[in-house]
Short mmCIF file of C-alpha atoms and ligand atoms in Angstrom, two decimals:
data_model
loop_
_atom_site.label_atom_id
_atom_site.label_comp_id
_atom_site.label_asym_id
_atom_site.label_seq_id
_atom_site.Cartn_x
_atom_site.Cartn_y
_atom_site.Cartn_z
CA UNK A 18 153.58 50.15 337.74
CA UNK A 19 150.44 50.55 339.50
CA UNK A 20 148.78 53.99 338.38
CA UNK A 21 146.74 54.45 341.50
CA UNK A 22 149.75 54.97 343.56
CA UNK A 23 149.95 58.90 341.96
CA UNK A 24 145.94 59.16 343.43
CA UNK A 25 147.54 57.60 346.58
CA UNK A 26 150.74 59.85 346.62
CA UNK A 27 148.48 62.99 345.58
CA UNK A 28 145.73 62.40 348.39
CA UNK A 29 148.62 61.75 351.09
CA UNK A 30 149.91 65.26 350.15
CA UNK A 31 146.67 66.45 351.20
CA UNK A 32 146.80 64.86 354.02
CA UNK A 33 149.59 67.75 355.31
CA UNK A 34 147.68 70.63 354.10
CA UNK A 35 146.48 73.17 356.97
CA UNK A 36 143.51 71.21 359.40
CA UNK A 37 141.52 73.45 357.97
CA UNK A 38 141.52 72.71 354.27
CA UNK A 39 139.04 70.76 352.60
CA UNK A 40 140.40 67.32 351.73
CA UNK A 41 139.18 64.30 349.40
CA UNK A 42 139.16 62.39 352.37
CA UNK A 43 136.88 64.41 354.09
CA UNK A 44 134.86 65.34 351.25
CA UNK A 45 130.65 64.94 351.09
CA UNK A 46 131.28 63.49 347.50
CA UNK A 47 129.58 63.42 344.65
CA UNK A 48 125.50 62.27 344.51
CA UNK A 49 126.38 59.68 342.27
CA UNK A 50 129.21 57.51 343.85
CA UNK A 51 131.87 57.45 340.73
CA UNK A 52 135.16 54.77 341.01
CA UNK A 53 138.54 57.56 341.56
CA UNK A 54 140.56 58.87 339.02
CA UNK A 55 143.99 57.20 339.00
CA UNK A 56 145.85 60.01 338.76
CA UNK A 57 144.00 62.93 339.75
CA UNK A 58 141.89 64.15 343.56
CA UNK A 59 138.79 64.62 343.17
CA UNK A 60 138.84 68.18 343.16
CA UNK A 61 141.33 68.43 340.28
CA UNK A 62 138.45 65.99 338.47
CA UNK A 63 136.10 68.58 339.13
CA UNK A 64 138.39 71.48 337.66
CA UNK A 65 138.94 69.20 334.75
CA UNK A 66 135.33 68.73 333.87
CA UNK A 67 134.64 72.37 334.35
CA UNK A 68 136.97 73.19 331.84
CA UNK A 69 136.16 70.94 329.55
CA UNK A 70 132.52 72.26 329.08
CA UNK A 71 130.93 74.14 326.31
CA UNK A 72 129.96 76.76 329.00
CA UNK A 73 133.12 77.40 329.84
CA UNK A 74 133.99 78.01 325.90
CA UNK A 75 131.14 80.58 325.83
CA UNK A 76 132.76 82.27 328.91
CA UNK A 77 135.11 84.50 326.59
CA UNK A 78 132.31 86.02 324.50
CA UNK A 79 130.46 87.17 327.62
CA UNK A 80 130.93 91.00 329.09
CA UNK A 81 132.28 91.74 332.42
CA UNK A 82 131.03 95.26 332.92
CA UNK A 83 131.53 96.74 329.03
CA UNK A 84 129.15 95.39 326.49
CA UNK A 85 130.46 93.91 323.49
CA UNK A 86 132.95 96.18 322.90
CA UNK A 87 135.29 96.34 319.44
CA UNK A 88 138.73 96.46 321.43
CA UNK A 89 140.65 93.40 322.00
CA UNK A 90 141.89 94.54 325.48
CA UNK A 91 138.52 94.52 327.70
CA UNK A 92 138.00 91.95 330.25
CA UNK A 93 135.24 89.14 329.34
CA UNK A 94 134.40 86.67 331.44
CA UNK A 95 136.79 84.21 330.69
CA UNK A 96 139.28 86.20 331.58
CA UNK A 97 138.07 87.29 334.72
CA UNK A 98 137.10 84.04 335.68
CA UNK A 99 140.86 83.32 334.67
CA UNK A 100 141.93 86.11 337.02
CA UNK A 101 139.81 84.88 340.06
CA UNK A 102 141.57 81.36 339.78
CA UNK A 103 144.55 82.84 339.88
CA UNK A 104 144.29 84.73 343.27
CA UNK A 105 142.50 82.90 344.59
CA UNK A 106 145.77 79.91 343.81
CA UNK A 107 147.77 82.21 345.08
CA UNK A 108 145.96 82.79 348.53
CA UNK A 109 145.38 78.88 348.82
CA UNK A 110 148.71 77.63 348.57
CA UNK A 111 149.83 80.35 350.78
CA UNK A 112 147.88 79.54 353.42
CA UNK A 113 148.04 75.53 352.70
CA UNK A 114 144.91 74.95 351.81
CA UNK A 115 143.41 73.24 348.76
CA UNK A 116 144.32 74.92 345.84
CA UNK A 117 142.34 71.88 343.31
CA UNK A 118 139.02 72.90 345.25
CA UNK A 119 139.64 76.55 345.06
CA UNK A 120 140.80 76.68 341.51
CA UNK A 121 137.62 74.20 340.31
CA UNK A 122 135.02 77.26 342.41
CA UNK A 123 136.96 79.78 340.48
CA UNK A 124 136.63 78.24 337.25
CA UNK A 125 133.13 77.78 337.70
CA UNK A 126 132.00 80.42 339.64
CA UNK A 127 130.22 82.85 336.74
CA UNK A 128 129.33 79.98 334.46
CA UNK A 129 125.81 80.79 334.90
CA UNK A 130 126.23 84.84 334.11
CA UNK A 131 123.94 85.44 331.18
CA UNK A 132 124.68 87.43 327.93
CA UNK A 133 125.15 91.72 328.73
CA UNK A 134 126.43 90.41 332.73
CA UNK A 135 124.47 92.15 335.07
CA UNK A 136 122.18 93.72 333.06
CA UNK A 137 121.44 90.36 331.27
CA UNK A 138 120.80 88.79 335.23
CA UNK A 139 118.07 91.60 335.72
CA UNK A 140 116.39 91.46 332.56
CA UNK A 141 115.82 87.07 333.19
CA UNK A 142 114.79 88.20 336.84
CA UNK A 143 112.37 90.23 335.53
CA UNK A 144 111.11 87.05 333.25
CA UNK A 145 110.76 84.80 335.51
CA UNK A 146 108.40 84.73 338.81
CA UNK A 147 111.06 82.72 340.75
CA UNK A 148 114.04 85.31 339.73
CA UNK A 149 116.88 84.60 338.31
CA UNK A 150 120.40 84.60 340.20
CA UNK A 151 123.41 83.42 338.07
CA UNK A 152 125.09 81.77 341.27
CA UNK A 153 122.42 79.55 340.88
CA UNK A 154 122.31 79.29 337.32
CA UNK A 155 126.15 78.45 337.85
CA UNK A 156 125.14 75.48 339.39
CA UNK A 157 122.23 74.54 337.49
CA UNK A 158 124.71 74.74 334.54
CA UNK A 159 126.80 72.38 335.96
CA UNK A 160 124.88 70.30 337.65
CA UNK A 161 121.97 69.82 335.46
CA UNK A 162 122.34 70.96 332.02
CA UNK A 163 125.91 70.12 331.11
CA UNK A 164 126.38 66.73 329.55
CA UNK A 165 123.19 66.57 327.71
CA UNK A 166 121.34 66.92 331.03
CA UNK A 167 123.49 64.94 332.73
CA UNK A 168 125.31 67.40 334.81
CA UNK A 169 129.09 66.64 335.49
CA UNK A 170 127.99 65.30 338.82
CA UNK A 171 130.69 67.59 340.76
CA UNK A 172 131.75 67.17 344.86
CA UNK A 173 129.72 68.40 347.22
CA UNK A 174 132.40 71.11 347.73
CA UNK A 175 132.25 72.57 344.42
CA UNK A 176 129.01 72.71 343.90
CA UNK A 177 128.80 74.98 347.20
CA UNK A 178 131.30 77.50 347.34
CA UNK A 179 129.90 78.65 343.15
CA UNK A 180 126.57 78.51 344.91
CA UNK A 181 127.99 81.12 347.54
CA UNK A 182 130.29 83.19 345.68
CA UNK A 183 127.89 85.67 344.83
CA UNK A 184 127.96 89.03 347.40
CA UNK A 185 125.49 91.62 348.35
CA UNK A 186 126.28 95.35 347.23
CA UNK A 187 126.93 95.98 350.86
CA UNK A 188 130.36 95.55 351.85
CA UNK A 189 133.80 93.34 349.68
CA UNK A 190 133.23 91.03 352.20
CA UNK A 191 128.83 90.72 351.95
CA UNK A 192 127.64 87.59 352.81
CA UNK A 193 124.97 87.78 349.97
CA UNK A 194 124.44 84.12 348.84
CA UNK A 195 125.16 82.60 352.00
CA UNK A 196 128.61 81.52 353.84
CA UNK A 197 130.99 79.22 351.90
CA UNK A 198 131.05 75.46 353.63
CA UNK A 199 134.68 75.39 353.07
CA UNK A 200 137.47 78.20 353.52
CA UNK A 201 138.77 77.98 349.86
CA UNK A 202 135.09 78.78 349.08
CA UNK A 203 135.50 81.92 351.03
CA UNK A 204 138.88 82.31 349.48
CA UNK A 205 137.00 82.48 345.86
CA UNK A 206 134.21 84.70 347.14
CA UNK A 207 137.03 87.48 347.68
CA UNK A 208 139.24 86.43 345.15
CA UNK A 209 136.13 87.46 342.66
CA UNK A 210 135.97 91.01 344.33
CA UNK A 211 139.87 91.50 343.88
CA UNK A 212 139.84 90.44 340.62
CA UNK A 213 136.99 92.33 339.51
CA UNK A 214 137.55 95.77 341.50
CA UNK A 215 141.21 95.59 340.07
CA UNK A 216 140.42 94.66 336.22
CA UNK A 217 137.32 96.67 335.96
CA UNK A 218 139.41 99.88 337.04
CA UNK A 219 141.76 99.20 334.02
CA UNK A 220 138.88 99.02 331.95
CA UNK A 221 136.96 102.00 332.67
CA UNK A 222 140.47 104.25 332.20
CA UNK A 223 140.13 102.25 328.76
CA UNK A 224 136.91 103.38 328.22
CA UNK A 225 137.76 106.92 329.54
CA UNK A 226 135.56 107.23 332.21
CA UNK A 227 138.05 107.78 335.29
CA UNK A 228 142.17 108.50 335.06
CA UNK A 229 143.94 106.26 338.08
CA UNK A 230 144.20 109.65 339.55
CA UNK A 231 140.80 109.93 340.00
CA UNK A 232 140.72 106.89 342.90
CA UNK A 233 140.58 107.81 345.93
CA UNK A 234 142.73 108.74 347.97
CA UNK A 235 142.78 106.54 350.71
CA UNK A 236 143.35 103.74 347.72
CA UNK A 237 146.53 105.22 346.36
CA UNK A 238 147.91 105.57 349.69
CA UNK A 239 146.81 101.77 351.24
CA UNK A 240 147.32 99.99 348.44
CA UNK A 241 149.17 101.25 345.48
CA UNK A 242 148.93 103.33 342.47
CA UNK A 243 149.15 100.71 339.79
CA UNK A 244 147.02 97.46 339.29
CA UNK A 245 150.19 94.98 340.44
CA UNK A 246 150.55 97.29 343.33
CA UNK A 247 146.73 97.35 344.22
CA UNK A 248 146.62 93.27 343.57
CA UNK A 249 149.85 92.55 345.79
CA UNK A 250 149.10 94.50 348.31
CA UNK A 251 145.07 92.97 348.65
CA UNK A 252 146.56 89.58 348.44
CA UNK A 253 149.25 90.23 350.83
CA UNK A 254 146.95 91.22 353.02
CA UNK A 255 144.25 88.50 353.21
CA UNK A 256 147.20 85.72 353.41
CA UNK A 257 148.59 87.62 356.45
CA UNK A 258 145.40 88.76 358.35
CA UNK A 259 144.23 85.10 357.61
CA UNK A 260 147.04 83.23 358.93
CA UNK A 261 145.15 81.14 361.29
CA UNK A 262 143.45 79.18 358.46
CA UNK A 263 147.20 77.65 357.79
CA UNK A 264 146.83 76.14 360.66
CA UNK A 265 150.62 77.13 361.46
CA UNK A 266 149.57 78.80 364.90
CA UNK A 267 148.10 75.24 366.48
CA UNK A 268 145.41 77.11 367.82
CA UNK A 269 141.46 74.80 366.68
CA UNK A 270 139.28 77.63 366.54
CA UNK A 271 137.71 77.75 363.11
CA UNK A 272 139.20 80.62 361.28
CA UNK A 273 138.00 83.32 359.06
CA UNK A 274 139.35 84.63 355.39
CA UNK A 275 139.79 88.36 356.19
CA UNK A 276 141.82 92.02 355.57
CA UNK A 277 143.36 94.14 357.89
CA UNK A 278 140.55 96.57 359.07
CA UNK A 279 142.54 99.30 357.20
CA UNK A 280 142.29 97.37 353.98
CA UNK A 281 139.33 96.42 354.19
CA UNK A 282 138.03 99.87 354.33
CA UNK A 283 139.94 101.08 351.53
CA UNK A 284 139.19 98.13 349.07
CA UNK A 285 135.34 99.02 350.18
CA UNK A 286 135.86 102.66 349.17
CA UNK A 287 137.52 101.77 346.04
CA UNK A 288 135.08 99.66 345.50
CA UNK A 289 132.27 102.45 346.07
CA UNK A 290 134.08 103.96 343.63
CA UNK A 291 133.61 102.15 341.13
CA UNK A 292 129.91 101.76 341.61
CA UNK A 293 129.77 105.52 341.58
CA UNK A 294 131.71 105.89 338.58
CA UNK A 295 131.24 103.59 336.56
CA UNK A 296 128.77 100.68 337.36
CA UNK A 297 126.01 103.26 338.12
CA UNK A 298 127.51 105.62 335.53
CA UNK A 299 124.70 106.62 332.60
CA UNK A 300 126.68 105.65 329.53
CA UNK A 301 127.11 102.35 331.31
CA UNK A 302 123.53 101.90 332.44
CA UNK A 303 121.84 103.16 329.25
CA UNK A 304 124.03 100.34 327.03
CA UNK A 305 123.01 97.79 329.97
CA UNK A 306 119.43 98.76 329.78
CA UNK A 307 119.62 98.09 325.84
CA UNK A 308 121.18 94.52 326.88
CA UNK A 309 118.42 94.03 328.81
CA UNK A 310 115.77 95.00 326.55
CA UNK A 311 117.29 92.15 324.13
CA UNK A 312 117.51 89.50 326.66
CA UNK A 313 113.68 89.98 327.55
CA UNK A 314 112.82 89.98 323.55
CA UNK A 315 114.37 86.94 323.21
CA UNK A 316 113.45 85.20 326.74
CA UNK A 317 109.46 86.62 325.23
CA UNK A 318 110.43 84.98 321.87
CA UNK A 319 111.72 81.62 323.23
CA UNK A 320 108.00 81.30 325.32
CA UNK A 321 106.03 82.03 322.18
CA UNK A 322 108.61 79.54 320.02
CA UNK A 323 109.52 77.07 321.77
CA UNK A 324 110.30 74.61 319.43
CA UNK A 325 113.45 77.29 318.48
CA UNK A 326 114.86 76.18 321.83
CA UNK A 327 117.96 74.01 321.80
CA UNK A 328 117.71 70.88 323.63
CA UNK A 329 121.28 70.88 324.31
CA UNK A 330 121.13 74.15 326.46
CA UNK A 331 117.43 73.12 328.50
CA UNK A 332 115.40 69.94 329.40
CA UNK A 333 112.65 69.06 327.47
CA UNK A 334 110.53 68.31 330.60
CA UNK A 335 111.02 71.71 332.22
CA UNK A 336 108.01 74.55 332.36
CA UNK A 337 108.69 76.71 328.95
CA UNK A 338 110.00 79.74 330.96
CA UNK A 339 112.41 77.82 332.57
CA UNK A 340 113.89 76.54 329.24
CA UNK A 341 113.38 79.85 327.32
CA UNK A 342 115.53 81.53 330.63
CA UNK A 343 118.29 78.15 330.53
CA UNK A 344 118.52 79.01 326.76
CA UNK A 345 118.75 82.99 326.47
CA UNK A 346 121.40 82.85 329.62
CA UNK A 347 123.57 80.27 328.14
CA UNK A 348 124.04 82.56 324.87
CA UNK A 349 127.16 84.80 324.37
CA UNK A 350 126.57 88.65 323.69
CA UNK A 351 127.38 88.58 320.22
CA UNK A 352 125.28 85.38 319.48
CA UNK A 353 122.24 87.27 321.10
CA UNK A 354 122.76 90.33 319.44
CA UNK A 355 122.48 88.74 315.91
CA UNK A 356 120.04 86.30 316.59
CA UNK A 357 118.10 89.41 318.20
CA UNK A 358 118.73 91.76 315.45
CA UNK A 359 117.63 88.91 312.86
CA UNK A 360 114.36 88.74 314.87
CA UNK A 361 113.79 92.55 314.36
CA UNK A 362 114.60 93.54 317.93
CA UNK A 363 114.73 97.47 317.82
CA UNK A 364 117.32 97.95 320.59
CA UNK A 365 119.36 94.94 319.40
CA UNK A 366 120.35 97.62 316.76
CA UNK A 367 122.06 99.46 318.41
CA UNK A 368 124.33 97.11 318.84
CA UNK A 369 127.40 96.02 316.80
CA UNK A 370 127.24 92.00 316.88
MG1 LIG B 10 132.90 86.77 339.15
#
C-alpha cells in the first residue's frame, strides 16, 4: 500500500471543514520547505513536535498562579496548558474548524512562561532593556532554541496564533498581543481565559482564599455554581454565538469567535474577581515578589557567569543578557529555587524547593 494515501485521505477531510478554517492547503508553511509527513497534516506535525520537546517536559514543574506549592492537586502549567487544548478541541470541532492547528497553539501557547509565572515574566522584564513577554519567548522557544538551536521549524500558523495568545488585563476578550491570523488562533486565545478563570477558582478555594460562594453573583446565576457548570456553559456559549465561523449559515463575511453579550459580561466580572481576590491578593503578591527576587539573582548571576549557562537552553552567539534571560526562563520553579538557594539567594529561602 501506498502510505501517502492516509496524508491524501487526511488533507481531503480538511478540505470539508468550515471555509473558514485554516487548512494545509492554504497554509503559509514552514520557512524551511520540509517533504510531508505520510501520515500526518501538517498541523498534527506541528502538535507532534511540540510535544515532543524538553520544554514541554518542564511545563509540569512550572506554577500557574500558586508558587511551588507541596499539594499534589494545584494546577501547573502543564496542566493548564492541557486544559486549554482541550476547550479549545472542543470549540474547534464544533464549529468545523481545525482542531490539529488549534490543539498544536494550545500546546504551545505558555512554553515560554518563565519559572514563578507572572511574577517570573516581570522580574526578566525588569532585566532586560527590550522586556520580556513570554508569548514571545513561546516562540523564540520554539522557533529558535529547541533542537539545539535549530527550532522545530513550525507552520506559519502556529507560530502566530502562540505569538497572539497573550491578552491585555482589560477585558476576556483583550486584544493584547495582537489579533490571531487564523480563527482557531482566536479560539486558543479564549480557550486560555476559560481554562484559567475556571481552574484558578478551584485553586484559590484550595488555598482558602475565596469559598465558591464568594463569586459573584451575576456568575452563579449566568453560568453555574460548579466548575463543569461554569466550563459548559462558557463553551456552550462561544460555539453558539460563533456559529458563523462553521460556515453552516453560507453567509462570506469573515466571522468573529465571541459570547453572548450577557456572558461575556459575567465571565469579565468573574474574571475581575479573581484579580481582586486573588491575583492582586497580598499573600499571593508577597510569595510572587519573592519569585521575582530569585529570578533577577539568578538572571544577575548568569551575566556575571556566563560560562554557567547551558548551551542547550541559549545560543552561544547571542548578547549575554539575552542568554542569561533564555536560560533563567527555561528553568522550572523547583530547579531555580535550589540552584538559587545553593547560590546563597536570601529570598530563595523562603522557599521549599
Ligand atoms: Mg495560558
Amino acid at each position: 500500500m501506498d502510505l501517502d494515501q492516509v496524508r491524501l485521505r487526511l488533507e481531503a477531510n480538511e478540505e470539508r471543514l468550515s471555509p473558514f478554517a485554516a487548512k494545509t492547503s492554504t497554509s503559509k508553511g514552514r520557512v524551511r520547505p520540509e517533504p510531508p509527513s505520510p501520515v500526518r497534516t501538517e498541523y498534527q506535525r506541528d502538535r507532534d513536535r511540540i510535544l515532543h520537546t524538553k520544554a514541554f517536559r518542564r511545563l509540569k514543574h512550572k506554577t500557574q498562579v500558586f508558587i511551588a506549592p507541596q499539594q499534589d492537586h494545584y494546577v501547573t502549567r502543564m496542566t493548564h496548558t492541557l486544559e486549554v487544548a482541550q476547550v479549545a478541541r472542543t470549540i474547534t470541532r464544533a464549529l468545523n474548524l481545525n482542531e490539529d492547528l488549534a490543539e498544536a497553539a494550545a500546546l504551545g501557547h505558555d512554553i515560554g512562561h518563565g519559572p514563578f509565572g507572572h511574577a517570573g515574566e516581570e522580574a526578566l522584564a525588569e532585566c532586560l532593556p527590550y522586556g520580556f513577554r513570554h508569548n514571545y519567548q513561546s516562540v523564540r522557544v520554539l522557533d529558535r532554541l529547541e533542537r539545539g538551536g535549530q527550532g522545530l521549524n513550525l507552520t506559519a500558523e502556529v507560530l502566530d496564533a502562540i505569538e497572539k495568545s497573550s491578552k491585555a488585563r482589560e477585558d476576556i476578550f483583550a486584544e493584547g498581543w495582537g489579533v490571531p491570523s487564523t480563527l482557531e488562533g482566536e479560539v486558543v486565545k479564549t480557550a486560555d481565559a476559560i481554562a484559567y478563570v475556571n481552574h484558578d477558582i478551584l485553586d484559590a478555594v484550595r488555598a482558602g482564599l475565596i469559598t465558591e460562594a464568594d463569586l459573584p453573583e451575576s456568575s452563579q446565576r449566568l453560568l453555574g455554581r460548579s466548575h463543569s457548570e461554569r466550563l459548559n456553559t462558557l463553551i456552550c456559549d462561544i460555539v453558539e454565538a460563533s456559529w458563523a465561523a462553521s460556515g453552516e449559515n453560507g453567509s462570506d463575511e469573515k466571522p468573529a469567535i465571541r459570547f453572548s453579550p450577557q456572558v461575556h459580561s459575567a465571565a469579565n466580572e468573574l474574571r475581575e474577581f479573581m484579580f481582586q481576590r486573588v491575583y492582586l491578593y497580598d499573600r499571593t503578591r508577597a510569595e510572587a515578589e519573592r519569585g521575582k527576587q530569585v529570578v533577577i539573582f539568578l538572571f544577575r548571576h548568569f551575566v556575571d557567569h556566563p560560562e554557567g549557562i547551558s548551551a542547550d537552553f541559549s545560543l552561544p552567539q547571542d548578547p549575554v543578557a539575552r542568554r542569561a534571560a533564555d536560560y533563567v526562563s527555561g528553568m522550572t520553579d523547583r530547579f531555580a529555587i535550589r540552584l538559587a538557594q545553593d547560590l546563597g539567594c536570601p529570598e530563595a529561602r523562603a522557599f521549599r524547593a
